PDB file of N, CA and C in Angstrom:
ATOM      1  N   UNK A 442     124.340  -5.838  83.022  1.00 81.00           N
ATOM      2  CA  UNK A 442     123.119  -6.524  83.376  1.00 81.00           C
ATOM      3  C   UNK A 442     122.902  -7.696  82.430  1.00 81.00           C
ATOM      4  N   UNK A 443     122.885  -8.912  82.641  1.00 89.00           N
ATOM      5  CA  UNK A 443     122.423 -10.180  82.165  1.00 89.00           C
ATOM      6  C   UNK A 443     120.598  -9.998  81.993  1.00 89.00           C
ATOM      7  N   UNK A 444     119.632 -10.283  81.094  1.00 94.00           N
ATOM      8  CA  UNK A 444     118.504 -10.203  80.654  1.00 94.00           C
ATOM      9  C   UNK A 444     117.771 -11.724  80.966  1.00 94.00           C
ATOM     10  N   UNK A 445     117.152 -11.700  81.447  1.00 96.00           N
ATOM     11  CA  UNK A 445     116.324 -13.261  81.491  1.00 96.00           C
ATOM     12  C   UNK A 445     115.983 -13.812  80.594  1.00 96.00           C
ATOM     13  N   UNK A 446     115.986 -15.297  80.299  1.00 96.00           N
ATOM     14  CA  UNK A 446     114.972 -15.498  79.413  1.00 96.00           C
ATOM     15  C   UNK A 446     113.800 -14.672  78.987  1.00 96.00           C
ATOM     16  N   UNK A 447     112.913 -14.147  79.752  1.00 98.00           N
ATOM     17  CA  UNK A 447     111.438 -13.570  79.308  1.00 98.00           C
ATOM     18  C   UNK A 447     112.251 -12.232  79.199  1.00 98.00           C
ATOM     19  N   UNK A 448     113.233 -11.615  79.564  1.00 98.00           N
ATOM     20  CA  UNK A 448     113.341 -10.345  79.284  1.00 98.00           C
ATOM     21  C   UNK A 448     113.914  -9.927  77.608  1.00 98.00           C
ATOM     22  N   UNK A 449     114.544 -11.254  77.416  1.00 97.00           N
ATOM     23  CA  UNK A 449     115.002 -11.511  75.565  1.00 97.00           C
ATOM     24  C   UNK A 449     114.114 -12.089  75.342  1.00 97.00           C
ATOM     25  N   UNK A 450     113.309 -12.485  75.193  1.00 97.00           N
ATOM     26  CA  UNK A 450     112.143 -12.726  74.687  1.00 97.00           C
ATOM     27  C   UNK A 450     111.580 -11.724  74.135  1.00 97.00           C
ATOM     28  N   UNK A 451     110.799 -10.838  75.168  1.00 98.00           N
ATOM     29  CA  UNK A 451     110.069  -9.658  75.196  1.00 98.00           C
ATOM     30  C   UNK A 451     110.993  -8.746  74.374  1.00 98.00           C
ATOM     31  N   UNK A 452     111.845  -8.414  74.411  1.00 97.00           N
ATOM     32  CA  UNK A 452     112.566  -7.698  73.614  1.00 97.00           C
ATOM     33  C   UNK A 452     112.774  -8.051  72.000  1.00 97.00           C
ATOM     34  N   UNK A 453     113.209  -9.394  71.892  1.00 95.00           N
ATOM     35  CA  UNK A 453     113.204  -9.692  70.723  1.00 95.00           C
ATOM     36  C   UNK A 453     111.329  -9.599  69.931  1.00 95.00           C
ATOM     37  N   UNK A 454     110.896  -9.837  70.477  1.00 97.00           N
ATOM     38  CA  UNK A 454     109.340  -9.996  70.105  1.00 97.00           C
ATOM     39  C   UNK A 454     109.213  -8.195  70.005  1.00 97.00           C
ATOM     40  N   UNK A 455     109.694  -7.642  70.468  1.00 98.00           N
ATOM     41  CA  UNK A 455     109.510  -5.900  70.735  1.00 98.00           C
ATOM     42  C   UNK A 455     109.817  -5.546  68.910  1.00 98.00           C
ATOM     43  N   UNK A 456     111.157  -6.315  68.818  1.00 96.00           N
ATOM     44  CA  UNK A 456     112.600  -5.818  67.433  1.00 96.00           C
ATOM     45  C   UNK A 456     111.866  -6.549  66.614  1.00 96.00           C
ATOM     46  N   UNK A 457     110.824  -7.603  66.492  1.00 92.00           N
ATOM     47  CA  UNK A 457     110.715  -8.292  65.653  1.00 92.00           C
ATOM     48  C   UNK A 457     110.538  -7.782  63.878  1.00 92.00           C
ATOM     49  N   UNK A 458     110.125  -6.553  63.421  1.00 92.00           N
ATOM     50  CA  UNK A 458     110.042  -5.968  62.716  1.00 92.00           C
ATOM     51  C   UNK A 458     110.949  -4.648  62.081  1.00 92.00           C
ATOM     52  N   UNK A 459     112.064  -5.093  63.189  1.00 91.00           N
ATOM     53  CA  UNK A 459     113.663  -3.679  62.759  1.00 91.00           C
ATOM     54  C   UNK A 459     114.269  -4.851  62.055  1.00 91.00           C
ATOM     55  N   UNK A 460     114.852  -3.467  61.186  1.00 86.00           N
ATOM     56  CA  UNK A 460     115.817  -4.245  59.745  1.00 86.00           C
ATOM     57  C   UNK A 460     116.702  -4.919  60.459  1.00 86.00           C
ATOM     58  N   UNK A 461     117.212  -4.659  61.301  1.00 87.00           N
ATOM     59  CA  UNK A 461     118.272  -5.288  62.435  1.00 87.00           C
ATOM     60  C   UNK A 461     118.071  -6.692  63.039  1.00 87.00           C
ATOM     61  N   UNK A 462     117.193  -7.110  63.087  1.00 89.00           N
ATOM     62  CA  UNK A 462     116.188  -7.870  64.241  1.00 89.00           C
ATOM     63  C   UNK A 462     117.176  -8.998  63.905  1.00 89.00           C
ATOM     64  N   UNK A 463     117.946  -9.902  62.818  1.00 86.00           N
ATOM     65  CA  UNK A 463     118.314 -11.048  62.685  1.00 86.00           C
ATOM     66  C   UNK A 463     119.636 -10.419  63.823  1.00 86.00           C
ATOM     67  N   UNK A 464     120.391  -9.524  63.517  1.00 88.00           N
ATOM     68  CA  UNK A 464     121.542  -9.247  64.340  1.00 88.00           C
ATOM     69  C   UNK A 464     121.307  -9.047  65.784  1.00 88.00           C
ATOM     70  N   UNK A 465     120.165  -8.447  66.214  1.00 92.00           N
ATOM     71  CA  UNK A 465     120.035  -8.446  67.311  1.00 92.00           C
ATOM     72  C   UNK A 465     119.674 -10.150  67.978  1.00 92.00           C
ATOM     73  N   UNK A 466     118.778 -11.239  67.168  1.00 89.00           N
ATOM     74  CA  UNK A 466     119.040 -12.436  67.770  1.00 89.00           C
ATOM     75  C   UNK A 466     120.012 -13.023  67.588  1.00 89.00           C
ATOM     76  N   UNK A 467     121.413 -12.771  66.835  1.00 88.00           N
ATOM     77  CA  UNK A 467     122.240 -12.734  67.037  1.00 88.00           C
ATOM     78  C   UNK A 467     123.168 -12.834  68.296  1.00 88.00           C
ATOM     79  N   UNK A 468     122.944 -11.749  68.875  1.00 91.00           N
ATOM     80  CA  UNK A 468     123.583 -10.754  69.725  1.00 91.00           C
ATOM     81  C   UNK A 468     122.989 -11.872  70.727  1.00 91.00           C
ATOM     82  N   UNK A 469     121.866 -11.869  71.145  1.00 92.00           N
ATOM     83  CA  UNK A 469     120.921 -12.588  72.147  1.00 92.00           C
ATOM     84  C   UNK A 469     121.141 -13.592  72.047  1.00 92.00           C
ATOM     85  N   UNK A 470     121.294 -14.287  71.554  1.00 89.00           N
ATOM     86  CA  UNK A 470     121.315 -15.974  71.664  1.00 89.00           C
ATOM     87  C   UNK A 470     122.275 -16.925  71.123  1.00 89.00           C
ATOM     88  N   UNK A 471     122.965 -16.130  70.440  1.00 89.00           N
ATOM     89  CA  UNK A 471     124.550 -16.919  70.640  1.00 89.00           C
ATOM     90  C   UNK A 471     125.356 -16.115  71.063  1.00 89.00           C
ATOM     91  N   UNK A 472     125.524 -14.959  71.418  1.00 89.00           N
ATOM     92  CA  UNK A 472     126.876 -14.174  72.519  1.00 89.00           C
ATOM     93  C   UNK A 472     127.565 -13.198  71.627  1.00 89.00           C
ATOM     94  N   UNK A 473     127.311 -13.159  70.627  1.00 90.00           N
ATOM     95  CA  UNK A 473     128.190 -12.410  69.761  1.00 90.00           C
ATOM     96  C   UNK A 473     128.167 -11.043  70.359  1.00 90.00           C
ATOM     97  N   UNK A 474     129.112 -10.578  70.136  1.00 90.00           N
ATOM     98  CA  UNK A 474     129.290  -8.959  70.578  1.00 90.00           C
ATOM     99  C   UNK A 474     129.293  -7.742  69.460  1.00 90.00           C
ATOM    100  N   UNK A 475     128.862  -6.607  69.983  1.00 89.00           N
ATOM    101  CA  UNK A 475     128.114  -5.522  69.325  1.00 89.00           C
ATOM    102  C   UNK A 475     129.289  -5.657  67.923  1.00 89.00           C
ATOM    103  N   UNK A 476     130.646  -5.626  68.100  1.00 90.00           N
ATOM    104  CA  UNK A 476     131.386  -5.610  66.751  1.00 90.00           C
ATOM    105  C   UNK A 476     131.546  -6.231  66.019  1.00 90.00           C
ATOM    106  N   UNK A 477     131.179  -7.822  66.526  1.00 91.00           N
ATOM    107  CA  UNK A 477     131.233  -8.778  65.948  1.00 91.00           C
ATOM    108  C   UNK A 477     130.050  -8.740  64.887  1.00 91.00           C
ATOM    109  N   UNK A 478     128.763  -8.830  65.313  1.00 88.00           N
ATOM    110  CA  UNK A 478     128.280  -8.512  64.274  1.00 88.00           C
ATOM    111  C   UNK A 478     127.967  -7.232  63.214  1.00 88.00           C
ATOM    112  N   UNK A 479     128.816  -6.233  64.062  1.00 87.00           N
ATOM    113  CA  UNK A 479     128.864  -5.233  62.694  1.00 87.00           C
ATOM    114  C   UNK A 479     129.919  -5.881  61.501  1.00 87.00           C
ATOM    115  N   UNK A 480     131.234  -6.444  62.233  1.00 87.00           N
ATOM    116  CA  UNK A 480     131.813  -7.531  61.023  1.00 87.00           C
ATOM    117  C   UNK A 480     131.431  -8.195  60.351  1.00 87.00           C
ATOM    118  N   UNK A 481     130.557  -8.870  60.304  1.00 85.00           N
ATOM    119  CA  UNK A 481     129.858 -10.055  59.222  1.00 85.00           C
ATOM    120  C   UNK A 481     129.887  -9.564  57.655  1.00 85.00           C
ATOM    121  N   UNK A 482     130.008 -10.506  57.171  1.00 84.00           N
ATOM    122  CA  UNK A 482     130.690 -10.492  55.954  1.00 84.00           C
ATOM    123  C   UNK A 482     129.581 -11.299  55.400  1.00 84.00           C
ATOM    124  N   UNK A 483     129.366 -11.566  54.266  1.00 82.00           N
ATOM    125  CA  UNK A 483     128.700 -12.423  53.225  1.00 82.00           C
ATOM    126  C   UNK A 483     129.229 -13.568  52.785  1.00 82.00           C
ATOM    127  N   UNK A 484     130.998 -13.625  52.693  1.00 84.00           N
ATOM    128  CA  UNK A 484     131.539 -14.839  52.525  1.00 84.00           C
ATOM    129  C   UNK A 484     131.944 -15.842  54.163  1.00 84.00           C
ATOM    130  N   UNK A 485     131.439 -15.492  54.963  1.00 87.00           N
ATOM    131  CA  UNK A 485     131.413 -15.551  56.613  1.00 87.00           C
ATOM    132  C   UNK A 485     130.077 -16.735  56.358  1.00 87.00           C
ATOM    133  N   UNK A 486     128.870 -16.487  55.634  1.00 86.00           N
ATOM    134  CA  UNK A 486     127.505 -17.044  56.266  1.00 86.00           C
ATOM    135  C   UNK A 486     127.810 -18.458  54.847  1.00 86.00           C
ATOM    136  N   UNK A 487     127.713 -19.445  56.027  1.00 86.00           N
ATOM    137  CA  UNK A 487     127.486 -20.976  54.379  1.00 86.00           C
ATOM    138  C   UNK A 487     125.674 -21.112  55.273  1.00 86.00           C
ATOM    139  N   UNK A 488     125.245 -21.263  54.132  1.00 84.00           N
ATOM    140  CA  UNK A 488     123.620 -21.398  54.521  1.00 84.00           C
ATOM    141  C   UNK A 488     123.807 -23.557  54.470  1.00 84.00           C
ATOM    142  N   UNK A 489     124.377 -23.770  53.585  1.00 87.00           N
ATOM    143  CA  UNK A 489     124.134 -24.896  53.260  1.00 87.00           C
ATOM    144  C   UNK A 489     125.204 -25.761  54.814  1.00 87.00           C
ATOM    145  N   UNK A 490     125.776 -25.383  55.077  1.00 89.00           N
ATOM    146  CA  UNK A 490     126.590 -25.856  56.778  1.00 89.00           C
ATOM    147  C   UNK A 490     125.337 -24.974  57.847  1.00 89.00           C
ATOM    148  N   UNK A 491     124.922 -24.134  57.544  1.00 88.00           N
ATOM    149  CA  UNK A 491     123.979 -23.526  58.768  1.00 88.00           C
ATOM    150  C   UNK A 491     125.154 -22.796  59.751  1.00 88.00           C
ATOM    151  N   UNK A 492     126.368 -22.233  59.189  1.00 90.00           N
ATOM    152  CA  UNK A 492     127.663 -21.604  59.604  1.00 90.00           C
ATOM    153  C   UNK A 492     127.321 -20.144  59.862  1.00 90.00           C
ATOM    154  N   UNK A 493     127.939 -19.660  60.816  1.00 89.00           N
ATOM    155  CA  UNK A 493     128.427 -17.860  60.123  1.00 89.00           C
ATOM    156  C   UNK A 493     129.977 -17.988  61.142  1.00 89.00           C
ATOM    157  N   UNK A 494     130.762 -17.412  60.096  1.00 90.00           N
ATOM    158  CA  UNK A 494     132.108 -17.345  60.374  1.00 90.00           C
ATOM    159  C   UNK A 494     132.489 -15.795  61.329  1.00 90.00           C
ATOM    160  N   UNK A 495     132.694 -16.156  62.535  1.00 91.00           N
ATOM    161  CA  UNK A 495     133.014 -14.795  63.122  1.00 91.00           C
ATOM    162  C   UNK A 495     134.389 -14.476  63.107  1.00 91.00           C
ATOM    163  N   UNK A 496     134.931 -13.693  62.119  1.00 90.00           N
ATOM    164  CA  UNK A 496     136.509 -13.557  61.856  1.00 90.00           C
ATOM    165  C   UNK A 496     136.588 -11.825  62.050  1.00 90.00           C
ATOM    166  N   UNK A 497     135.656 -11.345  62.256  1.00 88.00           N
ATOM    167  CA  UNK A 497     136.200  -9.719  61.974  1.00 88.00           C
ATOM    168  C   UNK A 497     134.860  -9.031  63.103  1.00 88.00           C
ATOM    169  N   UNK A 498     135.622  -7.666  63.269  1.00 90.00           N
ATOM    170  CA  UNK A 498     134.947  -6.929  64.379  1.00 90.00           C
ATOM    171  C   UNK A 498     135.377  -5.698  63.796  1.00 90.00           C
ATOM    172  N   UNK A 499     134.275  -4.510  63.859  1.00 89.00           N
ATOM    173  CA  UNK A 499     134.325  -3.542  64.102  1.00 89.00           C
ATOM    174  C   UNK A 499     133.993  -3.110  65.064  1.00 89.00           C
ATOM    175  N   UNK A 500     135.365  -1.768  65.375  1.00 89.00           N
ATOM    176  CA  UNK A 500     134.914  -1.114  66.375  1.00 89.00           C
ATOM    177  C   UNK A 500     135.092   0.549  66.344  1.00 89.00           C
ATOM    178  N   UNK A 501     135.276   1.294  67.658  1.00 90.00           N
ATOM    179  CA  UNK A 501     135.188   2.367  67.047  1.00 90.00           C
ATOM    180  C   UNK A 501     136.304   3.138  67.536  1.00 90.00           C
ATOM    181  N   UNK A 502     136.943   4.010  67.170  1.00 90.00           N
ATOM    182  CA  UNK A 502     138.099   4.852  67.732  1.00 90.00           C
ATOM    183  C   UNK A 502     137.863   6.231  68.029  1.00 90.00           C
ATOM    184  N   UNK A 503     137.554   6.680  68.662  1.00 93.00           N
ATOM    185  CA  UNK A 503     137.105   8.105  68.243  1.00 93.00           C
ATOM    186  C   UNK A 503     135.607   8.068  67.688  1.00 93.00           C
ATOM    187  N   UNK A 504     136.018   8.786  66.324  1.00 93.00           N
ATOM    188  CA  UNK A 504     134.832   8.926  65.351  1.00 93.00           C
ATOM    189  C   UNK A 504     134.850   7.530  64.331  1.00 93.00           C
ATOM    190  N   UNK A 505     136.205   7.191  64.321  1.00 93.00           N
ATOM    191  CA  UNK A 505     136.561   6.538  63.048  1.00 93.00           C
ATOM    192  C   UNK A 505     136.416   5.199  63.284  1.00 93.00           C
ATOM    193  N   UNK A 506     135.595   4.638  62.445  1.00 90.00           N
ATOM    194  CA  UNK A 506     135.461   2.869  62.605  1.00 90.00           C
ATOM    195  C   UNK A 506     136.434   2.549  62.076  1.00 90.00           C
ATOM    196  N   UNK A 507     136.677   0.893  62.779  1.00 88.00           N
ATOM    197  CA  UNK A 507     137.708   0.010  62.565  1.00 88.00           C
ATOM    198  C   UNK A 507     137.760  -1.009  62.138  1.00 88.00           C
ATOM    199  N   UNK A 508     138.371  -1.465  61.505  1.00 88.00           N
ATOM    200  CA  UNK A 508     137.710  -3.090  61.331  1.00 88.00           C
ATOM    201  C   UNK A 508     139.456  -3.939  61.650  1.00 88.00           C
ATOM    202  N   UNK A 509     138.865  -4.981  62.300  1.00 86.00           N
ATOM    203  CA  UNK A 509     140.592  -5.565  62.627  1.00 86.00           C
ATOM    204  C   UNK A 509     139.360  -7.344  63.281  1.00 86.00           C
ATOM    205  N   UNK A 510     140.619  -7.879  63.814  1.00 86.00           N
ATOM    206  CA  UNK A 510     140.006  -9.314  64.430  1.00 86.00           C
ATOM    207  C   UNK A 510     139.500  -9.530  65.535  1.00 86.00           C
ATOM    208  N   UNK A 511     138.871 -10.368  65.727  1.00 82.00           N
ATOM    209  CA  UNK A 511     137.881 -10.283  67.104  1.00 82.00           C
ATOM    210  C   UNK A 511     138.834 -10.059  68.407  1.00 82.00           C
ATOM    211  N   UNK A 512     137.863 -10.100  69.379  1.00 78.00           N
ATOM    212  CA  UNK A 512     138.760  -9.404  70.428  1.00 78.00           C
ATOM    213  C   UNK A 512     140.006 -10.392  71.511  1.00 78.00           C
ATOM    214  N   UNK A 513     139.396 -11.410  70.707  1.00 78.00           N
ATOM    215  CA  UNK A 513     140.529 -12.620  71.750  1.00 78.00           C
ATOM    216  C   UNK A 513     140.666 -13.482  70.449  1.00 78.00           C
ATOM    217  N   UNK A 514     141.968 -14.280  70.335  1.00 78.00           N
ATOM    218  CA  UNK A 514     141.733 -15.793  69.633  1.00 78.00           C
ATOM    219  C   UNK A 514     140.584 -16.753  70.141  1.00 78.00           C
ATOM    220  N   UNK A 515     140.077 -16.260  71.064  1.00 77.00           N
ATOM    221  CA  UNK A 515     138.830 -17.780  70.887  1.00 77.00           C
ATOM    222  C   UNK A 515     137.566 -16.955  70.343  1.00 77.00           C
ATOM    223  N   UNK A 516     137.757 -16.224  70.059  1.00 80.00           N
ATOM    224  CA  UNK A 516     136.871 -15.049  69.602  1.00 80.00           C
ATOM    225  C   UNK A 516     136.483 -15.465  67.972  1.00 80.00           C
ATOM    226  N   UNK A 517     137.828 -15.444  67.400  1.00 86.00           N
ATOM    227  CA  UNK A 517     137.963 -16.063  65.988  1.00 86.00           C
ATOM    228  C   UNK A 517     137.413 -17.235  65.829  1.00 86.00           C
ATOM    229  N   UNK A 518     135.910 -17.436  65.620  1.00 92.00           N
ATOM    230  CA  UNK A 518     135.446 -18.765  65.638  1.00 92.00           C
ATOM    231  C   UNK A 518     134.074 -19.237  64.292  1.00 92.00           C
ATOM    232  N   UNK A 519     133.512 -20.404  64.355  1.00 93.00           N
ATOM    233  CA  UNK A 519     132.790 -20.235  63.607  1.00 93.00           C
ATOM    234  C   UNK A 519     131.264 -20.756  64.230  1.00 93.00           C
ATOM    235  N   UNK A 520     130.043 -20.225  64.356  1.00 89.00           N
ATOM    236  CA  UNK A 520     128.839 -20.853  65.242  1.00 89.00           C
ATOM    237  C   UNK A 520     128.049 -21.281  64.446  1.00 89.00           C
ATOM    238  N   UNK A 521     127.433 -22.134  64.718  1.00 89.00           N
ATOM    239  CA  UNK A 521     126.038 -23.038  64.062  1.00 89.00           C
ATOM    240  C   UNK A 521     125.110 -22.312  64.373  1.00 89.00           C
ATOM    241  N   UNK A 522     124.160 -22.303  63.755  1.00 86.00           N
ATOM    242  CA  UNK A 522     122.508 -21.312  63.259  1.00 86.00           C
ATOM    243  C   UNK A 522     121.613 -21.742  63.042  1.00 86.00           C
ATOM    244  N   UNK A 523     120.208 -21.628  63.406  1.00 84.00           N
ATOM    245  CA  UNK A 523     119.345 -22.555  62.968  1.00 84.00           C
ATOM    246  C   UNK A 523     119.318 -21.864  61.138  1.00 84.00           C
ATOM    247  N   UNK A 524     117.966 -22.551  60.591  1.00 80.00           N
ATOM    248  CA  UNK A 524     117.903 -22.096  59.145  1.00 80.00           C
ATOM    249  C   UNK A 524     117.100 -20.732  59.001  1.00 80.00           C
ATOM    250  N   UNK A 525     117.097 -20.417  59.675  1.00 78.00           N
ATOM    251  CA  UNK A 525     115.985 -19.409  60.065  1.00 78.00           C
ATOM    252  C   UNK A 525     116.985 -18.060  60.090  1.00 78.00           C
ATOM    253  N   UNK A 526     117.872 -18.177  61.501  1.00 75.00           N
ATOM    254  CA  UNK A 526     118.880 -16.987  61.796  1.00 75.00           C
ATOM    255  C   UNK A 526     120.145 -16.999  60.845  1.00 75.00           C
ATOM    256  N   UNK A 527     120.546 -18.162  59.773  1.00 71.00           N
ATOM    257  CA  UNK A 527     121.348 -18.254  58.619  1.00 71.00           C
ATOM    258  C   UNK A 527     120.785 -17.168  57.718  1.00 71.00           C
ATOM    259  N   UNK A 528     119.394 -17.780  56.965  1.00 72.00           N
ATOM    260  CA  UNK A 528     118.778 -16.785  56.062  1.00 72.00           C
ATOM    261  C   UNK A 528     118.763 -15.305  56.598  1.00 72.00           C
ATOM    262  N   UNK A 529     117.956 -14.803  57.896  1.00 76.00           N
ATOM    263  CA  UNK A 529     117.596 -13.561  58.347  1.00 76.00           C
ATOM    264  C   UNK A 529     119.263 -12.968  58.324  1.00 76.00           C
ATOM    265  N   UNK A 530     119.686 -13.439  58.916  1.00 76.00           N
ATOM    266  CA  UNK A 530     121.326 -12.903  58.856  1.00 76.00           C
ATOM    267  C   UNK A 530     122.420 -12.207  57.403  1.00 76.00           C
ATOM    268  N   UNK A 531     121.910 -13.260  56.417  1.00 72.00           N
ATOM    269  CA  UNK A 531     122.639 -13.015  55.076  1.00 72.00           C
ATOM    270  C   UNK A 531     121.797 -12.046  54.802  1.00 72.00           C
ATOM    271  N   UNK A 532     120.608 -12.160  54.668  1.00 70.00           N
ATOM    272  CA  UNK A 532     119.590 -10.675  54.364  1.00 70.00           C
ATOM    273  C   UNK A 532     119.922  -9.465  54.471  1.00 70.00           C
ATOM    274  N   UNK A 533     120.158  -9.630  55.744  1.00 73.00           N
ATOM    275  CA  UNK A 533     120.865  -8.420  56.470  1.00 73.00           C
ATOM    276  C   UNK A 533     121.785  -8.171  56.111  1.00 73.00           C
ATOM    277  N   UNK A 534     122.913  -8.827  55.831  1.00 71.00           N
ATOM    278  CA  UNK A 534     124.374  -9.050  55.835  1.00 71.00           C
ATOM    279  C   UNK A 534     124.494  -8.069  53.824  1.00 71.00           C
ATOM    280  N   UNK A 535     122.902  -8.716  53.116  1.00 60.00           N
ATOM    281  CA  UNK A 535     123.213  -8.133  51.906  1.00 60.00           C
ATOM    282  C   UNK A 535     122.476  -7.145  51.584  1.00 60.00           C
ATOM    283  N   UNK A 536     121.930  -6.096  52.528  1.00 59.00           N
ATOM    284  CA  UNK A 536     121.275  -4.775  52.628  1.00 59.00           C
ATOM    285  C   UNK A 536     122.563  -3.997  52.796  1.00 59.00           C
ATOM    286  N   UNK A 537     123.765  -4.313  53.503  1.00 65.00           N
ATOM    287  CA  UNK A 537     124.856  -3.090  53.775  1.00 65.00           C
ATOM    288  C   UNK A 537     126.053  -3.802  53.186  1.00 65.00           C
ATOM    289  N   UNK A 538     125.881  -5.055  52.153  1.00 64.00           N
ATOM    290  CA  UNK A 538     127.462  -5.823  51.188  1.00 64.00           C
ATOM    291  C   UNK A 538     126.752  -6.250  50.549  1.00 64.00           C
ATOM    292  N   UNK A 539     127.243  -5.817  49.150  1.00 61.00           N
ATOM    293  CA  UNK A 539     126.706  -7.087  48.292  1.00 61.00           C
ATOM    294  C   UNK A 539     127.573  -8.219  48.033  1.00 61.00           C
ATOM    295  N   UNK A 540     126.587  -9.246  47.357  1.00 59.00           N
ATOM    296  CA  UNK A 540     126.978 -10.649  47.808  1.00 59.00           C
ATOM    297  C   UNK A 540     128.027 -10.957  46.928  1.00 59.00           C
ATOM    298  N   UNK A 541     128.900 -11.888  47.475  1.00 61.00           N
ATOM    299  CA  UNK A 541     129.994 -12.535  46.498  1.00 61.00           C
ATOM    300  C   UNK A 541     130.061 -12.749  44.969  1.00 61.00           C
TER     301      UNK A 541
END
């Protein structure tokens, strides 16, 4: 199912207060996929380019997580962010890695 505009909206406005919420606009509004952003890395986000480097994906096998490269070569890429989803993102990114 594809979500409407007002239906990511409403949703994101729902998450606005889960520790998650930068990954989930993530997820919503630039395409990234569920492993992709469990990959994110800390040396992945340049705040000062407004970058996050999507080079790695976890996924799951079984029980056992994985970590390996995104799921296609065009997958392996890098997306622009406003300053907003840069910061909320590294936040996140340094609640479960610490930083470089």
């Amino acid at each position: 199912m594809v979500w409407t505009p007002q239906q990511t909206a409403a949703f994101l406005t729902y998450v606005r207060r889960h520790r998650l919420y930068a990954l989930y606009r993530l997820i919503a509004l630039r395409g990234l996929r569920r492993g992709e952003v469990a990959g994110l890395r800390w040396r992945e986000v340049n705040e000062t380019a407004k970058t996050i480097g999507i080079n790695w994906q976890i996924t799951q096998l079984g029980w056992q997580p994985i970590q390996g490269k995104p799921k296609t070569d065009v997958s392996d890429r890098v997306i622009a962010v406003d300053t907003q989803d840069c910061h909320r993102s590294a936040c996140t990114i340094c609640a479960t890695e610490p930083p470089p």
